[in-house]
Amino acid sequence: MTVSPEASYRLRYGSEPTLDPPAEWTDILAQQLDHRSVRSYRPEPVSDATLSALIAAAQSAPTSGNLQLWSVVAVRDDERRARLAHLAGDQQFIVEAPLFLVWLADLARARQVTTGVDSATAEGADFVEAAVLSFVDVALAAQNASLAAESLGLGTVFVGAIRNRPLDVAAELDLPPNVFPVFGLTIGHPDRVAESAVKPRLPQQAVLHHERYALEPQTAHVETYEELLNTFYAAAGLPDSWAKRVARRFGTVAGLNGREHLRDALHTQGFQLR
Amino acid sequence: MTVSPEASYRLRYGSEPTLDPPAEWTDILAQQLDHRSVRSYRPEPVSDATLSALIAAAQSAPTSGNLQLWSVVAVRDDERRARLAHLAGDQQFIVEAPLFLVWLADLARARQVTTGVDSATAEGADFVEAAVLSFVDVALAAQNASLAAESLGLGTVFVGAIRNRPLDVAAELDLPPNVFPVFGLTIGHPDRVAESAVKPRLPQQAVLHHERYALEPQTAHVETYEELLNTFYAAAGLPDSWAKRVARRFGTVAGLNGREHLRDALHTQGFQLR
């Protein structure tokens, strides 16, 4: 990576960032700031050796108390990918990408290990806390895998839409009780013809607080961002605004696309959320 | 980083890994595999410029639908760090580290943006799905920040124990409704005198599944790991086994250290988990 910090900040925060880029800069920062979602792939496969490297990166992420409350299913079979693409909102790039990783919150292994110790029960795993532990663990792991893939020249995109119909996904992957599909991740060689852009984020001042949280000062930063992102969307031929996109997701129950049943689905899979 | 893939795999999976390291290797994979928790820090501060770079890395992580459902509070004040250390199980390294980042699931900003659009409500934010979106978003972001810090020669460790008393943490940081402290992250210059080791993880075969999930074959891999980790713990002068550690966390409600009240705390902060 030879991108300068100035250029990276400009892409990430828009044309006139109000931040000074840091004096110190690393290849890792450059790779992270260059992240973009890739939704168009060439057909070349991802090898087992590469997959192993990505999972080693994932397992090297921090995990609360070394509990390692996650697993992942690597799906390469064309027909299974097609079925999962259908369950996840008919998103074509899941069919196109040669590798689809389904990341799982996994309390089954911990329950088995716990109940094998002095005939203990695993009552602690019934609580919301266990779900939080496993969802955070799997996200930390997957982010490492995604960045590792990018460092190898591959493209990725996270797929939250597997939560639209999580029990159907669970059936497709033979998930036992206490294992839940949290998100997918497509991985493959990016089709450079349809290269995607770095998407600008909220001004850093909107998300970074010092000593105490403050909501009120965010309003101005959000307005700045709304203008910035409207310009970005317009250049991409999209009519939307950021506020409208947020509102479409949270304004009505229908915007959840089936995920309003997530609590019931978690219960069904054994996550009791006490 | 000049560590070989063979050496990295050996540290991460124990003395005789059954995996062939990948043909392709990057500095990012090397940095990821070299991750270790740092709980001993020198007093030198972390500069504002470095903090800005870490947050830029965090904001560059994927975020579902570009919703950006997180914020972070940077705590440097000695007395506030001491109070937070007390709330998080009296862990001394939180006092020692010059910078403590408290990562927040943030639905407040999205609710504000949503309700400003055509006088909409934000009913979608009442569901478990909204909590999952924000908890996953903040974890992806924080993992980028942690790896970026490591690439700059800093050390980090995640602190889940702020969930022992999340409402006290919320009060300390002036968190409004719909903002919840998910975990902390200490950052500072590692005290090399007390350098920590890379911790071996479960055999990759226990967490990586192909096409379908399988629980039964994991038993043998977990047994292998139990032996491996007992050796690791014994070398560190710790009497424990992995199974006992897992069982201590999940075997009883008392093992949750207060986190059995997490659902109530989320409700109090406005996360309705419908």
mmCIF file of N, CA, C and O in Angstrom, chain B residues 197-252:
data_model
loop_
_atom_site.group_PDB
_atom_site.id
_atom_site.type_symbol
_atom_site.label_atom_id
_atom_site.label_comp_id
_atom_site.label_asym_id
_atom_site.label_seq_id
_atom_site.Cartn_x
_atom_site.Cartn_y
_atom_site.Cartn_z
ATOM 1 N N ALA B 197 2.268 -13.488 26.491
ATOM 2 C CA ALA B 197 2.500 -14.488 25.450
ATOM 3 C C ALA B 197 1.305 -14.564 24.509
ATOM 4 O O ALA B 197 0.191 -14.193 24.859
ATOM 5 N N VAL B 198 1.556 -15.027 23.287
ATOM 6 C CA VAL B 198 0.470 -15.380 22.380
ATOM 7 C C VAL B 198 -0.250 -16.590 22.968
ATOM 8 O O VAL B 198 0.388 -17.561 23.380
ATOM 9 N N LYS B 199 -1.575 -16.496 23.066
ATOM 10 C CA LYS B 199 -2.330 -17.595 23.670
ATOM 11 C C LYS B 199 -2.816 -18.570 22.588
ATOM 12 O O LYS B 199 -3.445 -18.135 21.624
ATOM 13 N N PRO B 200 -2.531 -19.844 22.754
ATOM 14 C CA PRO B 200 -3.008 -20.804 21.748
ATOM 15 C C PRO B 200 -4.532 -20.860 21.734
ATOM 16 O O PRO B 200 -5.179 -20.713 22.776
ATOM 17 N N ARG B 201 -5.081 -21.051 20.542
ATOM 18 C CA ARG B 201 -6.524 -21.187 20.372
ATOM 19 C C ARG B 201 -6.885 -22.633 20.042
ATOM 20 O O ARG B 201 -6.024 -23.459 19.750
ATOM 21 N N LEU B 202 -8.205 -22.876 20.055
ATOM 22 C CA LEU B 202 -8.736 -24.177 19.651
ATOM 23 C C LEU B 202 -8.171 -24.578 18.287
ATOM 24 O O LEU B 202 -7.933 -23.707 17.436
ATOM 25 N N PRO B 203 -7.967 -25.887 18.060
ATOM 26 C CA PRO B 203 -7.576 -26.304 16.713
ATOM 27 C C PRO B 203 -8.561 -25.729 15.691
ATOM 28 O O PRO B 203 -9.758 -25.650 15.952
ATOM 29 N N GLN B 204 -8.020 -25.325 14.562
ATOM 30 C CA GLN B 204 -8.873 -24.694 13.556
ATOM 31 C C GLN B 204 -10.037 -25.605 13.156
ATOM 32 O O GLN B 204 -11.139 -25.127 12.851
ATOM 33 N N GLN B 205 -9.791 -26.913 13.182
ATOM 34 C CA GLN B 205 -10.836 -27.871 12.787
ATOM 35 C C GLN B 205 -12.047 -27.827 13.724
ATOM 36 O O GLN B 205 -13.130 -28.300 13.360
ATOM 37 N N ALA B 206 -11.872 -27.286 14.936
ATOM 38 C CA ALA B 206 -13.008 -27.218 15.866
ATOM 39 C C ALA B 206 -13.948 -26.074 15.513
ATOM 40 O O ALA B 206 -15.154 -26.158 15.787
ATOM 41 N N VAL B 207 -13.435 -25.021 14.908
ATOM 42 C CA VAL B 207 -14.298 -23.851 14.645
ATOM 43 C C VAL B 207 -14.672 -23.690 13.176
ATOM 44 O O VAL B 207 -15.655 -23.028 12.861
ATOM 45 N N LEU B 208 -13.875 -24.278 12.273
ATOM 46 C CA LEU B 208 -14.137 -24.134 10.835
ATOM 47 C C LEU B 208 -14.867 -25.367 10.300
ATOM 48 O O LEU B 208 -14.365 -26.481 10.401
ATOM 49 N N HIS B 209 -16.055 -25.137 9.770
ATOM 50 C CA HIS B 209 -16.874 -26.218 9.211
ATOM 51 C C HIS B 209 -17.004 -26.008 7.713
ATOM 52 O O HIS B 209 -16.929 -24.875 7.235
ATOM 53 N N HIS B 210 -17.206 -27.095 6.998
ATOM 54 C CA HIS B 210 -17.370 -27.001 5.549
ATOM 55 C C HIS B 210 -18.778 -27.415 5.156
ATOM 56 O O HIS B 210 -19.199 -28.536 5.454
ATOM 57 N N GLU B 211 -19.487 -26.496 4.554
ATOM 58 C CA GLU B 211 -20.843 -26.712 4.032
ATOM 59 C C GLU B 211 -21.915 -26.877 5.116
ATOM 60 O O GLU B 211 -22.994 -26.330 5.010
ATOM 61 N N ARG B 212 -21.636 -27.678 6.133
ATOM 62 C CA ARG B 212 -22.604 -27.857 7.218
ATOM 63 C C ARG B 212 -21.869 -27.894 8.551
ATOM 64 O O ARG B 212 -20.729 -28.334 8.623
ATOM 65 N N TYR B 213 -22.570 -27.500 9.602
ATOM 66 C CA TYR B 213 -22.000 -27.516 10.953
ATOM 67 C C TYR B 213 -22.011 -28.933 11.522
ATOM 68 O O TYR B 213 -22.961 -29.692 11.297
ATOM 69 N N ALA B 214 -20.972 -29.273 12.258
ATOM 70 C CA ALA B 214 -20.938 -30.583 12.917
ATOM 71 C C ALA B 214 -20.405 -30.421 14.337
ATOM 72 O O ALA B 214 -19.282 -29.939 14.528
ATOM 73 N N LEU B 215 -21.211 -30.811 15.318
ATOM 74 C CA LEU B 215 -20.806 -30.661 16.725
ATOM 75 C C LEU B 215 -19.953 -31.837 17.205
ATOM 76 O O LEU B 215 -18.955 -31.657 17.897
ATOM 77 N N GLU B 216 -20.348 -33.031 16.801
ATOM 78 C CA GLU B 216 -19.739 -34.238 17.371
ATOM 79 C C GLU B 216 -18.222 -34.314 17.172
ATOM 80 O O GLU B 216 -17.470 -34.590 18.125
ATOM 81 N N PRO B 217 -17.731 -34.029 15.940
ATOM 82 C CA PRO B 217 -16.271 -34.159 15.720
ATOM 83 C C PRO B 217 -15.447 -33.177 16.544
ATOM 84 O O PRO B 217 -14.229 -33.326 16.633
ATOM 85 N N GLN B 218 -16.116 -32.152 17.140
ATOM 86 C CA GLN B 218 -15.364 -31.164 17.910
ATOM 87 C C GLN B 218 -14.794 -31.735 19.199
ATOM 88 O O GLN B 218 -13.794 -31.220 19.731
ATOM 89 N N THR B 219 -15.426 -32.783 19.714
ATOM 90 C CA THR B 219 -15.035 -33.322 21.018
ATOM 91 C C THR B 219 -13.547 -33.658 21.071
ATOM 92 O O THR B 219 -12.842 -33.277 22.015
ATOM 93 N N ALA B 220 -13.068 -34.351 20.046
ATOM 94 C CA ALA B 220 -11.657 -34.744 20.026
ATOM 95 C C ALA B 220 -10.753 -33.510 19.971
ATOM 96 O O ALA B 220 -9.713 -33.459 20.645
ATOM 97 N N HIS B 221 -11.168 -32.500 19.176
ATOM 98 C CA HIS B 221 -10.341 -31.289 19.065
ATOM 99 C C HIS B 221 -10.323 -30.516 20.385
ATOM 100 O O HIS B 221 -9.307 -29.927 20.756
ATOM 101 N N VAL B 222 -11.448 -30.521 21.071
ATOM 102 C CA VAL B 222 -11.501 -29.838 22.367
ATOM 103 C C VAL B 222 -10.605 -30.561 23.375
ATOM 104 O O VAL B 222 -9.922 -29.925 24.190
ATOM 105 N N GLU B 223 -10.567 -31.875 23.310
ATOM 106 C CA GLU B 223 -9.671 -32.632 24.208
ATOM 107 C C GLU B 223 -8.212 -32.327 23.915
ATOM 108 O O GLU B 223 -7.403 -32.139 24.834
ATOM 109 N N THR B 224 -7.874 -32.270 22.644
ATOM 110 C CA THR B 224 -6.510 -31.889 22.245
ATOM 111 C C THR B 224 -6.162 -30.523 22.824
ATOM 112 O O THR B 224 -5.072 -30.302 23.366
ATOM 113 N N TYR B 225 -7.120 -29.608 22.713
ATOM 114 C CA TYR B 225 -6.901 -28.236 23.165
ATOM 115 C C TYR B 225 -6.751 -28.171 24.676
ATOM 116 O O TYR B 225 -5.910 -27.425 25.199
ATOM 117 N N GLU B 226 -7.555 -28.943 25.358
ATOM 118 C CA GLU B 226 -7.491 -28.976 26.824
ATOM 119 C C GLU B 226 -6.070 -29.340 27.287
ATOM 120 O O GLU B 226 -5.504 -28.671 28.161
ATOM 121 N N GLU B 227 -5.484 -30.337 26.659
ATOM 122 C CA GLU B 227 -4.101 -30.733 27.002
ATOM 123 C C GLU B 227 -3.113 -29.617 26.676
ATOM 124 O O GLU B 227 -2.246 -29.274 27.478
ATOM 125 N N LEU B 228 -3.273 -29.065 25.470
ATOM 126 C CA LEU B 228 -2.383 -27.992 25.018
ATOM 127 C C LEU B 228 -2.422 -26.804 25.964
ATOM 128 O O LEU B 228 -1.389 -26.256 26.370
ATOM 129 N N LEU B 229 -3.634 -26.404 26.350
ATOM 130 C CA LEU B 229 -3.773 -25.203 27.156
ATOM 131 C C LEU B 229 -3.365 -25.454 28.608
ATOM 132 O O LEU B 229 -2.869 -24.542 29.270
ATOM 133 N N ASN B 230 -3.567 -26.690 29.086
ATOM 134 C CA ASN B 230 -3.079 -27.011 30.425
ATOM 135 C C ASN B 230 -1.569 -26.815 30.503
ATOM 136 O O ASN B 230 -1.044 -26.295 31.496
ATOM 137 N N THR B 231 -0.873 -27.229 29.456
ATOM 138 C CA THR B 231 0.577 -27.039 29.392
ATOM 139 C C THR B 231 0.906 -25.551 29.419
ATOM 140 O O THR B 231 1.808 -25.100 30.139
ATOM 141 N N PHE B 232 0.146 -24.768 28.641
ATOM 142 C CA PHE B 232 0.355 -23.319 28.575
ATOM 143 C C PHE B 232 0.108 -22.676 29.938
ATOM 144 O O PHE B 232 0.907 -21.872 30.419
ATOM 145 N N TYR B 233 -0.998 -23.054 30.580
ATOM 146 C CA TYR B 233 -1.322 -22.477 31.889
ATOM 147 C C TYR B 233 -0.282 -22.880 32.937
ATOM 148 O O TYR B 233 0.123 -22.068 33.776
ATOM 149 N N ALA B 234 0.146 -24.134 32.895
ATOM 150 C CA ALA B 234 1.135 -24.610 33.873
ATOM 151 C C ALA B 234 2.429 -23.813 33.750
ATOM 152 O O ALA B 234 3.036 -23.417 34.753
ATOM 153 N N ALA B 235 2.837 -23.534 32.495
ATOM 154 C CA ALA B 235 4.052 -22.749 32.263
ATOM 155 C C ALA B 235 3.907 -21.340 32.838
ATOM 156 O O ALA B 235 4.878 -20.717 33.249
ATOM 157 N N ALA B 236 2.649 -20.845 32.869
ATOM 158 C CA ALA B 236 2.384 -19.501 33.397
ATOM 159 C C ALA B 236 2.092 -19.526 34.902
ATOM 160 O O ALA B 236 1.764 -18.495 35.481
ATOM 161 N N GLY B 237 2.204 -20.713 35.502
ATOM 162 C CA GLY B 237 1.967 -20.838 36.937
ATOM 163 C C GLY B 237 0.504 -20.811 37.323
ATOM 164 O O GLY B 237 0.152 -20.539 38.473
ATOM 165 N N LEU B 238 -0.391 -21.073 36.364
ATOM 166 C CA LEU B 238 -1.833 -21.076 36.643
ATOM 167 C C LEU B 238 -2.332 -22.516 36.775
ATOM 168 O O LEU B 238 -1.950 -23.377 35.995
ATOM 169 N N PRO B 239 -3.182 -22.752 37.769
ATOM 170 C CA PRO B 239 -3.601 -24.121 38.043
ATOM 171 C C PRO B 239 -4.764 -24.594 37.160
ATOM 172 O O PRO B 239 -5.145 -25.745 37.207
ATOM 173 N N ASP B 240 -5.297 -23.703 36.330
ATOM 174 C CA ASP B 240 -6.589 -23.973 35.707
ATOM 175 C C ASP B 240 -6.529 -24.903 34.504
ATOM 176 O O ASP B 240 -5.480 -25.158 33.953
ATOM 177 N N SER B 241 -7.732 -25.326 34.098
ATOM 178 C CA SER B 241 -7.890 -25.959 32.795
ATOM 179 C C SER B 241 -8.874 -25.103 32.007
ATOM 180 O O SER B 241 -9.636 -24.323 32.576
ATOM 181 N N TRP B 242 -8.880 -25.257 30.675
ATOM 182 C CA TRP B 242 -9.802 -24.484 29.846
ATOM 183 C C TRP B 242 -11.237 -24.840 30.209
ATOM 184 O O TRP B 242 -12.081 -23.962 30.379
ATOM 185 N N ALA B 243 -11.511 -26.129 30.331
ATOM 186 C CA ALA B 243 -12.874 -26.565 30.646
ATOM 187 C C ALA B 243 -13.344 -25.947 31.966
ATOM 188 O O ALA B 243 -14.485 -25.487 32.075
ATOM 189 N N LYS B 244 -12.466 -25.910 32.955
ATOM 190 C CA LYS B 244 -12.870 -25.328 34.239
ATOM 191 C C LYS B 244 -13.133 -23.832 34.115
ATOM 192 O O LYS B 244 -14.013 -23.284 34.778
ATOM 193 N N ARG B 245 -12.336 -23.159 33.275
ATOM 194 C CA ARG B 245 -12.558 -21.724 33.068
ATOM 195 C C ARG B 245 -13.908 -21.463 32.399
ATOM 196 O O ARG B 245 -14.630 -20.540 32.773
ATOM 197 N N VAL B 246 -14.218 -22.261 31.381
ATOM 198 C CA VAL B 246 -15.515 -22.117 30.699
ATOM 199 C C VAL B 246 -16.641 -22.405 31.691
ATOM 200 O O VAL B 246 -17.625 -21.658 31.775
ATOM 201 N N ALA B 247 -16.456 -23.463 32.471
ATOM 202 C CA ALA B 247 -17.494 -23.859 33.421
ATOM 203 C C ALA B 247 -17.682 -22.820 34.515
ATOM 204 O O ALA B 247 -18.798 -22.587 34.998
ATOM 205 N N ARG B 248 -16.578 -22.153 34.905
ATOM 206 C CA ARG B 248 -16.698 -21.145 35.946
ATOM 207 C C ARG B 248 -17.534 -19.967 35.450
ATOM 208 O O ARG B 248 -18.263 -19.333 36.208
ATOM 209 N N ARG B 249 -17.436 -19.684 34.128
ATOM 210 C CA ARG B 249 -18.201 -18.562 33.588
ATOM 211 C C ARG B 249 -19.676 -18.918 33.426
ATOM 212 O O ARG B 249 -20.544 -18.096 33.677
ATOM 213 N N PHE B 250 -19.954 -20.133 32.968
ATOM 214 C CA PHE B 250 -21.325 -20.467 32.584
ATOM 215 C C PHE B 250 -22.019 -21.447 33.525
ATOM 216 O O PHE B 250 -23.221 -21.685 33.401
ATOM 217 N N GLY B 251 -21.271 -22.020 34.440
ATOM 218 C CA GLY B 251 -21.848 -23.077 35.271
ATOM 219 C C GLY B 251 -22.889 -22.571 36.256
ATOM 220 O O GLY B 251 -23.812 -23.289 36.606
ATOM 221 N N THR B 252 -22.730 -21.339 36.715
ATOM 222 C CA THR B 252 -23.670 -20.784 37.683
ATOM 223 C C THR B 252 -23.962 -19.330 37.331
ATOM 224 O O THR B 252 -23.173 -18.684 36.644
#
